[in-house]
Amino acid sequence: MWSLPQVLNLRLFAASLWLMAIPAITSADPASLTCTGAAAAEPSAERLCAALQAAIRDRYGLALHRSAGAGEGGLLRLELQKATPAAVTARLSWQSGAGQGTSPVLDLIATDTDRLSDEALADFADTLLSLTEPPLPQFH
């Protein structure tokens, strides 16, 4: 059986380890998402970027913040080559300490309407993630 002084010493030791770990956790650069390219300012591009954030949150449980892309710990980049209300052309690239990679360029075109649906954009974002499988950092 542990004596009271031993239990208190053990608790103080555990607390000091926790306090030493806090700066390491808070100073780590979080992963981020940037949406770039000539078409990034188009409304359908913004909707696709939001759909990609939601897909990452749903698939990995990670809420990525949007950034300009410089100096991040892990970075996903949605590269938009074309964006109109009825079509987008994009690819997803990633970069982290583990390396880098790029998906193929994919097209999404609405054929029976003049505007891409939110569901179609969500499916497109899922497809981009499936084709690249970016190594998102673990935040546990």
C-alpha atoms as one frame of an Amber mdcrd trajectory, in Angstrom:
protein
   0.000   0.000   0.000   1.228   3.495  -0.814   1.730   5.995   1.947   0.291
   9.492   1.708   3.684  11.178   1.015   4.394   8.678  -1.782   0.986   9.323
  -3.382   1.500  13.095  -3.168   4.989  12.798  -4.698   3.610  10.674  -7.522
   0.844  13.211  -8.205   3.323  16.110  -8.179   5.584  14.211 -10.581   2.650
  13.511 -12.939   1.560  17.154 -12.795   5.068  18.361 -13.629   5.227  16.034
 -16.648   1.879  17.391 -17.840   3.043  21.006 -17.469   6.204  20.232 -19.428
   4.144  18.691 -22.253   1.779  21.662 -22.696   4.251  23.893 -24.604   5.079
  21.041 -26.983   1.394  20.496 -27.745   0.475  24.146 -28.178   3.540  25.126
 -30.207   3.061  22.444 -32.856   1.899  23.821 -36.178  -1.577  22.518 -36.959
  -2.536  21.226 -40.355  -4.278  23.702 -42.599  -6.144  23.932 -45.873  -5.549
  26.483 -48.573  -7.595  26.936 -51.730  -5.493  28.376 -54.526  -5.500  28.915
 -58.251  -6.882  31.254 -60.860 -10.448  30.218 -60.058 -10.199  30.262 -56.244
 -12.274  33.458 -55.911 -15.311  31.989 -57.697 -18.345  31.112 -55.534 -18.330
  27.450 -56.647 -14.646  27.226 -55.652 -15.448  28.597 -52.213 -18.273  26.055
 -51.883 -15.901  23.234 -52.887 -13.310  24.389 -50.352 -15.985  24.355 -47.631
 -17.102  20.883 -48.777 -13.503  19.668 -48.524 -13.216  21.031 -44.975 -16.421
  19.166 -44.065 -15.195  15.939 -45.706 -11.920  16.094 -43.745 -13.820  16.747
 -40.523 -16.185  13.827 -41.206 -13.500  11.380 -42.360 -10.637  12.237 -39.993
 -12.345  14.145 -37.166 -10.032  17.073 -37.855 -11.185  20.666 -38.277  -8.615
  22.280 -40.547  -8.270  26.033 -40.515  -7.970  27.942 -43.779  -4.663  29.656
 -44.410  -2.516  31.324 -47.015  -0.329  28.221 -46.937   3.007  29.473 -45.653
   4.879  27.769 -42.818   2.248  25.267 -41.757   2.905  21.947 -40.001   0.838
  19.979 -42.474  -0.773  21.483 -45.515  -3.537  20.437 -47.854  -3.861  22.560
 -50.970  -6.950  22.524 -53.159  -5.650  23.742 -56.519  -8.557  25.137 -58.537
  -7.942  25.350 -62.257 -11.505  26.151 -63.308 -14.628  27.130 -61.403 -17.966
  28.215 -62.811 -21.422  27.822 -61.307 -21.826  24.571 -63.279 -18.278  23.117
 -63.300 -15.025  22.826 -61.367 -11.625  21.427 -62.264  -9.275  20.826 -59.361
  -6.697  18.625 -57.733  -5.614  18.128 -54.136  -1.993  18.224 -53.053  -0.503
  17.666 -49.635   2.758  18.445 -47.941   3.968  17.491 -44.486   6.994  16.181
 -42.672   6.118  12.769 -44.125   6.498  13.976 -47.719   4.205  15.315 -50.391
   1.822  14.157 -53.087  -0.796  15.227 -55.606  -4.077  13.782 -56.823  -4.988
  13.595 -60.483  -6.821  16.599 -61.914 -10.562  15.943 -61.722 -13.525  17.613
 -63.415 -17.032  17.979 -62.070 -19.694  19.196 -64.486 -23.411  19.689 -63.849
 -25.219  18.355 -66.905 -28.881  18.814 -66.040 -28.746  22.109 -64.160 -26.930
  25.435 -64.272 -25.448  25.099 -60.756 -23.447  22.396 -58.974 -25.348  20.966
 -56.037 -23.906  20.861 -52.531 -24.188  17.057 -52.658 -22.172  16.876 -55.898
 -19.462  19.106 -54.392 -19.350  16.939 -51.252 -18.957  13.791 -53.377 -16.221
  15.498 -55.408 -14.360  16.442 -52.202 -14.635  12.833 -50.953 -13.273  11.576
 -54.262 -10.291  13.945 -54.072  -9.537  12.700 -50.557  -9.879   9.068 -51.628
  -7.457   9.502 -54.503  -4.765  11.301 -52.495  -5.150   9.812 -49.002  -3.166
  12.671 -47.434  -1.330  11.793 -44.242  -3.087  14.154 -41.861  -1.282  14.691
 -38.555  -2.606  12.947 -35.472  -3.760  15.342 -32.757  -4.293  13.151 -29.702
